[in-house]
Amino acid sequence: MMGSVLPADTLALKSGFKCPSRALSDVITSDILHSFLYGRWRNVLGEHLAEERHGGGVSSTKTAFTAEVLAQSFAGEVQKLSSLVLPSEVIIAQSSIPGEGLGIFSKTWIKAGTEMGPFTGRLLSPEHVDLLKNNNLMWEVFNEDGTVRYFIDASQEDQRSWMTYIKCARNEQEQNLEVVQIGSSIFYKAVETIPPDQELLVWYGNTHNTFLGIPGVPGTDEEHHKKNRNGEIL
């Protein structure tokens, strides 16, 4: 599962910036990137972005993703992803995990501690989550007492962001991102410095409560449910 998602209107109000619909081939400035990521990525990569703005580097860059490139392997996905906005630090390509479709890869070095997000989608209360379904596009958000407040569900295409295409790691060895809850939002945090051309793969971290105390689930009070790496509730 992946956590709860904030509605688009809430996202725009919180960031103070309304992200316009535009093709990935359009120019994405560092200011747009800053607003899109709530400043969290920029806080870590700020020195790099400042060099682009004031130094010899270019002040705005295109993403490495284009509809033409995508069309070579995923002709059916072009229309669906034509308005997806990617940070300039990443690219979308065939996932290294068999059968998983598209994934997100690093285009530049990503420092350990970099936070990406927030993860977006519709909010679902625990009683509205089907525990028998594959919930790999959903994360849970917890209350302070460890109970589940709600889930962020990105299964609906019109509520997806680029983070939806980051796949879950199959083991600790390939994991380079962890899920972190900041307030009532879900972010991904780099657990190590990631070199270019590496697929971003996420899973729970030590600081994230992985046990879901979901009200209304059959069982004793001591029983809890945990999502496995296939998105299923155990």
mmCIF file of C-alpha atoms in Angstrom:
data_model
loop_
_atom_site.group_PDB
_atom_site.id
_atom_site.type_symbol
_atom_site.label_atom_id
_atom_site.label_comp_id
_atom_site.label_asym_id
_atom_site.label_seq_id
_atom_site.Cartn_x
_atom_site.Cartn_y
_atom_site.Cartn_z
ATOM 1 C CA MET A 1 0.000 0.000 0.000
ATOM 2 C CA MET A 2 1.141 3.473 -0.444
ATOM 3 C CA GLY A 3 -0.487 6.222 1.794
ATOM 4 C CA SER A 4 -3.166 8.859 1.504
ATOM 5 C CA VAL A 5 -3.394 11.497 -1.157
ATOM 6 C CA LEU A 6 -4.258 15.157 -0.841
ATOM 7 C CA PRO A 7 -6.934 16.528 -3.224
ATOM 8 C CA ALA A 8 -5.650 18.730 -6.040
ATOM 9 C CA ASP A 9 -7.337 21.834 -4.577
ATOM 10 C CA THR A 10 -5.687 21.280 -1.212
ATOM 11 C CA LEU A 11 -2.346 20.743 -2.898
ATOM 12 C CA ALA A 12 -2.622 24.026 -4.787
ATOM 13 C CA LEU A 13 -3.591 25.971 -1.665
ATOM 14 C CA LYS A 14 -0.834 24.503 0.476
ATOM 15 C CA SER A 15 1.919 25.133 -2.043
ATOM 16 C CA GLY A 16 0.638 28.521 -3.129
ATOM 17 C CA PHE A 17 1.186 27.430 -6.701
ATOM 18 C CA LYS A 18 -1.300 25.908 -9.099
ATOM 19 C CA CYS A 19 0.507 23.568 -11.431
ATOM 20 C CA PRO A 20 -0.716 24.146 -14.986
ATOM 21 C CA SER A 21 -1.375 21.313 -17.378
ATOM 22 C CA ARG A 22 1.510 21.144 -19.799
ATOM 23 C CA ALA A 23 3.350 18.595 -21.847
ATOM 24 C CA LEU A 24 6.520 17.018 -20.495
ATOM 25 C CA SER A 25 8.415 18.507 -23.410
ATOM 26 C CA ASP A 26 7.696 21.991 -22.052
ATOM 27 C CA VAL A 27 10.383 23.799 -20.115
ATOM 28 C CA ILE A 28 10.302 23.181 -16.354
ATOM 29 C CA THR A 29 12.037 25.945 -14.442
ATOM 30 C CA SER A 30 13.621 25.494 -11.037
ATOM 31 C CA ASP A 31 10.848 27.686 -9.566
ATOM 32 C CA ILE A 32 8.162 25.338 -10.861
ATOM 33 C CA LEU A 33 10.125 22.386 -9.550
ATOM 34 C CA HIS A 34 10.476 24.096 -6.173
ATOM 35 C CA SER A 35 6.739 24.686 -5.899
ATOM 36 C CA PHE A 36 5.857 21.248 -7.203
ATOM 37 C CA LEU A 37 8.001 19.570 -4.543
ATOM 38 C CA TYR A 38 7.001 21.995 -1.755
ATOM 39 C CA GLY A 39 10.606 23.084 -1.561
ATOM 40 C CA ARG A 40 11.746 19.850 0.017
ATOM 41 C CA TRP A 41 13.853 18.695 -2.911
ATOM 42 C CA ARG A 42 15.225 22.177 -3.344
ATOM 43 C CA ASN A 43 16.277 22.329 0.326
ATOM 44 C CA VAL A 44 18.733 19.532 -0.366
ATOM 45 C CA LEU A 45 19.683 20.419 -3.932
ATOM 46 C CA GLY A 46 19.475 24.178 -3.432
ATOM 47 C CA GLU A 47 23.158 24.707 -4.060
ATOM 48 C CA HIS A 48 22.873 22.927 -7.399
ATOM 49 C CA LEU A 49 19.818 24.965 -8.395
ATOM 50 C CA ALA A 50 21.494 28.198 -7.339
ATOM 51 C CA GLU A 51 24.443 27.398 -9.591
ATOM 52 C CA GLU A 52 22.053 26.879 -12.489
ATOM 53 C CA ARG A 53 20.402 30.230 -11.832
ATOM 54 C CA HIS A 54 23.450 32.398 -11.125
ATOM 55 C CA GLY A 55 26.372 30.453 -12.525
ATOM 56 C CA GLY A 56 27.343 29.202 -15.921
ATOM 57 C CA GLY A 57 24.637 26.572 -16.116
ATOM 58 C CA VAL A 58 21.325 26.933 -17.854
ATOM 59 C CA SER A 59 18.537 28.479 -15.820
ATOM 60 C CA SER A 60 15.862 26.142 -17.135
ATOM 61 C CA THR A 61 16.011 22.624 -18.486
ATOM 62 C CA LYS A 62 13.748 20.195 -20.251
ATOM 63 C CA THR A 63 12.962 16.855 -18.742
ATOM 64 C CA ALA A 64 14.657 13.919 -20.403
ATOM 65 C CA PHE A 65 11.231 12.438 -21.042
ATOM 66 C CA THR A 66 9.414 13.150 -24.307
ATOM 67 C CA ALA A 67 6.325 11.667 -25.888
ATOM 68 C CA GLU A 68 8.437 10.623 -28.869
ATOM 69 C CA VAL A 69 10.801 8.578 -26.707
ATOM 70 C CA LEU A 70 7.941 7.018 -24.797
ATOM 71 C CA ALA A 71 6.149 6.130 -28.037
ATOM 72 C CA GLN A 72 8.965 3.797 -29.023
ATOM 73 C CA SER A 73 7.998 1.289 -26.329
ATOM 74 C CA PHE A 74 4.725 2.470 -24.831
ATOM 75 C CA ALA A 75 2.584 3.825 -27.642
ATOM 76 C CA GLY A 76 -0.585 3.294 -25.633
ATOM 77 C CA GLU A 77 0.737 5.351 -22.716
ATOM 78 C CA VAL A 78 1.559 8.545 -24.618
ATOM 79 C CA GLN A 79 -1.854 10.148 -24.357
ATOM 80 C CA LYS A 80 -2.223 9.098 -20.733
ATOM 81 C CA LEU A 81 1.129 10.575 -19.670
ATOM 82 C CA SER A 82 1.262 13.590 -21.970
ATOM 83 C CA SER A 83 0.534 16.032 -19.132
ATOM 84 C CA LEU A 84 2.689 14.344 -16.479
ATOM 85 C CA VAL A 85 5.207 16.777 -14.974
ATOM 86 C CA LEU A 86 8.594 15.327 -14.019
ATOM 87 C CA PRO A 87 11.333 16.998 -11.958
ATOM 88 C CA SER A 88 14.418 17.542 -14.104
ATOM 89 C CA GLU A 89 16.414 15.196 -11.847
ATOM 90 C CA VAL A 90 14.514 12.100 -12.987
ATOM 91 C CA ILE A 91 13.361 10.332 -16.138
ATOM 92 C CA ILE A 92 10.600 7.805 -16.826
ATOM 93 C CA ALA A 93 11.525 4.556 -18.577
ATOM 94 C CA GLN A 94 10.903 0.807 -18.558
ATOM 95 C CA SER A 95 11.180 -0.477 -14.982
ATOM 96 C CA SER A 96 13.943 -2.948 -14.193
ATOM 97 C CA ILE A 97 11.359 -5.050 -12.345
ATOM 98 C CA PRO A 98 9.811 -7.549 -14.781
ATOM 99 C CA GLY A 99 6.168 -6.937 -15.578
ATOM 100 C CA GLU A 100 5.967 -3.588 -13.764
ATOM 101 C CA GLY A 101 5.771 -1.300 -16.805
ATOM 102 C CA LEU A 102 7.177 2.194 -16.410
ATOM 103 C CA GLY A 103 9.493 3.241 -13.595
ATOM 104 C CA ILE A 104 11.346 6.356 -12.447
ATOM 105 C CA PHE A 105 15.135 6.624 -12.842
ATOM 106 C CA SER A 106 17.654 9.162 -11.593
ATOM 107 C CA LYS A 107 19.030 11.496 -14.239
ATOM 108 C CA THR A 108 21.535 13.182 -11.917
ATOM 109 C CA TRP A 109 23.074 12.449 -8.520
ATOM 110 C CA ILE A 110 20.444 12.531 -5.765
ATOM 111 C CA LYS A 111 21.834 13.192 -2.302
ATOM 112 C CA ALA A 112 20.980 11.006 0.670
ATOM 113 C CA GLY A 113 18.222 12.695 2.653
ATOM 114 C CA THR A 114 16.487 14.196 -0.380
ATOM 115 C CA GLU A 115 12.710 14.293 0.220
ATOM 116 C CA MET A 116 10.299 13.939 -2.691
ATOM 117 C CA GLY A 117 6.606 14.605 -2.507
ATOM 118 C CA PRO A 118 4.010 14.756 -1.359
ATOM 119 C CA PHE A 119 2.454 11.574 -2.687
ATOM 120 C CA THR A 120 -0.965 12.494 -4.057
ATOM 121 C CA GLY A 121 -4.281 10.726 -4.553
ATOM 122 C CA ARG A 122 -7.758 10.429 -3.101
ATOM 123 C CA LEU A 123 -8.300 9.962 0.634
ATOM 124 C CA LEU A 124 -9.957 6.744 1.761
ATOM 125 C CA SER A 125 -11.077 5.859 5.268
ATOM 126 C CA PRO A 126 -9.897 2.419 6.478
ATOM 127 C CA GLU A 127 -13.357 0.876 6.204
ATOM 128 C CA HIS A 128 -13.443 1.701 2.481
ATOM 129 C CA VAL A 129 -10.232 -0.191 1.672
ATOM 130 C CA ASP A 130 -10.590 -3.627 0.096
ATOM 131 C CA LEU A 131 -7.981 -5.746 1.863
ATOM 132 C CA LEU A 132 -8.182 -8.459 -0.797
ATOM 133 C CA LYS A 133 -7.116 -6.183 -3.647
ATOM 134 C CA ASN A 134 -3.619 -5.312 -4.775
ATOM 135 C CA ASN A 135 -3.089 -1.948 -3.095
ATOM 136 C CA ASN A 136 0.359 -1.151 -4.446
ATOM 137 C CA LEU A 137 -0.733 2.387 -5.393
ATOM 138 C CA MET A 138 -1.763 3.270 -1.867
ATOM 139 C CA TRP A 139 -0.044 4.377 1.344
ATOM 140 C CA GLU A 140 -1.464 4.667 4.827
ATOM 141 C CA VAL A 141 -1.297 7.772 7.040
ATOM 142 C CA PHE A 142 -1.167 7.165 10.788
ATOM 143 C CA ASN A 143 -2.454 8.988 13.833
ATOM 144 C CA GLU A 144 -0.083 9.689 16.711
ATOM 145 C CA ASP A 145 -1.343 6.592 18.540
ATOM 146 C CA GLY A 146 -0.385 4.348 15.606
ATOM 147 C CA THR A 147 -3.890 3.810 14.263
ATOM 148 C CA VAL A 148 -4.609 4.436 10.598
ATOM 149 C CA ARG A 149 -6.127 7.851 9.913
ATOM 150 C CA TYR A 150 -6.761 7.266 6.210
ATOM 151 C CA PHE A 151 -5.199 5.936 3.042
ATOM 152 C CA ILE A 152 -3.917 7.866 0.032
ATOM 153 C CA ASP A 153 -5.026 6.022 -3.082
ATOM 154 C CA ALA A 154 -3.410 6.815 -6.440
ATOM 155 C CA SER A 155 -5.169 4.092 -8.404
ATOM 156 C CA GLN A 156 -7.257 6.625 -10.338
ATOM 157 C CA GLU A 157 -5.267 7.974 -13.271
ATOM 158 C CA ASP A 158 -6.535 11.547 -12.988
ATOM 159 C CA GLN A 159 -5.082 11.849 -9.475
ATOM 160 C CA ARG A 160 -1.628 10.464 -10.168
ATOM 161 C CA SER A 161 1.663 12.313 -10.038
ATOM 162 C CA TRP A 162 5.098 11.213 -11.214
ATOM 163 C CA MET A 163 5.666 9.540 -7.821
ATOM 164 C CA THR A 164 3.027 6.946 -8.679
ATOM 165 C CA TYR A 165 5.490 5.405 -11.136
ATOM 166 C CA ILE A 166 8.136 4.781 -8.467
ATOM 167 C CA LYS A 167 8.010 1.037 -7.854
ATOM 168 C CA CYS A 168 8.210 -0.784 -4.537
ATOM 169 C CA ALA A 169 11.553 -2.419 -3.754
ATOM 170 C CA ARG A 170 11.503 -6.210 -3.608
ATOM 171 C CA ASN A 171 14.192 -6.379 -0.925
ATOM 172 C CA GLU A 172 16.366 -4.150 1.257
ATOM 173 C CA GLN A 173 19.344 -4.479 -1.075
ATOM 174 C CA GLU A 174 17.645 -2.702 -3.978
ATOM 175 C CA GLN A 175 15.748 -0.155 -1.845
ATOM 176 C CA ASN A 176 17.062 3.415 -2.175
ATOM 177 C CA LEU A 177 13.992 5.369 -0.983
ATOM 178 C CA GLU A 178 11.942 5.053 2.188
ATOM 179 C CA VAL A 179 8.424 6.183 3.003
ATOM 180 C CA VAL A 180 8.236 8.977 5.567
ATOM 181 C CA GLN A 181 5.152 10.638 7.007
ATOM 182 C CA ILE A 182 5.474 14.392 7.566
ATOM 183 C CA GLY A 183 2.378 15.730 9.261
ATOM 184 C CA SER A 184 -0.480 14.129 7.362
ATOM 185 C CA SER A 185 1.425 13.788 4.076
ATOM 186 C CA ILE A 186 3.581 11.033 2.611
ATOM 187 C CA PHE A 187 7.040 11.743 1.191
ATOM 188 C CA TYR A 188 9.797 9.543 -0.195
ATOM 189 C CA LYS A 189 13.287 10.063 1.242
ATOM 190 C CA ALA A 190 16.564 8.910 -0.276
ATOM 191 C CA VAL A 191 18.259 6.530 2.173
ATOM 192 C CA GLU A 192 21.535 6.738 0.277
ATOM 193 C CA THR A 193 23.179 8.875 -2.358
ATOM 194 C CA ILE A 194 21.789 7.677 -5.675
ATOM 195 C CA PRO A 195 23.962 7.901 -8.816
ATOM 196 C CA PRO A 196 22.537 8.669 -12.268
ATOM 197 C CA ASP A 197 20.725 5.948 -14.219
ATOM 198 C CA GLN A 198 19.450 4.113 -11.137
ATOM 199 C CA GLU A 199 15.802 3.151 -10.734
ATOM 200 C CA LEU A 200 14.155 4.713 -7.685
ATOM 201 C CA LEU A 201 12.675 1.939 -5.528
ATOM 202 C CA VAL A 202 10.774 2.625 -2.321
ATOM 203 C CA TRP A 203 9.710 0.759 0.790
ATOM 204 C CA TYR A 204 9.000 1.383 4.446
ATOM 205 C CA GLY A 205 11.739 2.847 6.627
ATOM 206 C CA ASN A 206 12.501 2.218 10.279
ATOM 207 C CA THR A 207 10.664 5.392 11.281
ATOM 208 C CA HIS A 208 7.413 4.493 9.505
ATOM 209 C CA ASN A 209 4.866 2.370 11.315
ATOM 210 C CA THR A 210 4.291 -0.623 9.049
ATOM 211 C CA PHE A 211 1.489 -2.219 11.039
ATOM 212 C CA LEU A 212 -2.014 -1.204 10.134
ATOM 213 C CA GLY A 213 -4.443 -1.315 13.026
ATOM 214 C CA ILE A 214 -7.494 -1.160 10.804
ATOM 215 C CA PRO A 215 -10.850 -0.887 12.613
ATOM 216 C CA GLY A 216 -13.479 -3.399 11.572
ATOM 217 C CA VAL A 217 -11.049 -6.073 10.406
ATOM 218 C CA PRO A 218 -11.994 -9.547 11.739
ATOM 219 C CA GLY A 219 -9.645 -10.797 14.433
ATOM 220 C CA THR A 220 -8.601 -10.145 18.006
ATOM 221 C CA ASP A 221 -7.647 -6.756 19.353
ATOM 222 C CA GLU A 222 -4.001 -7.813 19.311
ATOM 223 C CA GLU A 223 -4.028 -8.691 15.624
ATOM 224 C CA HIS A 224 -2.659 -6.149 13.158
ATOM 225 C CA HIS A 225 -2.251 -6.176 9.422
ATOM 226 C CA LYS A 226 0.845 -5.394 7.428
ATOM 227 C CA LYS A 227 1.280 -4.749 3.729
ATOM 228 C CA ASN A 228 3.770 -6.978 1.979
ATOM 229 C CA ARG A 229 5.927 -5.941 -0.961
ATOM 230 C CA ASN A 230 3.250 -7.049 -3.432
ATOM 231 C CA GLY A 231 0.750 -4.555 -2.045
ATOM 232 C CA GLU A 232 -1.295 -7.188 -0.222
ATOM 233 C CA ILE A 233 -2.468 -6.901 3.386
ATOM 234 C CA LEU A 234 -1.274 -9.759 5.591
#
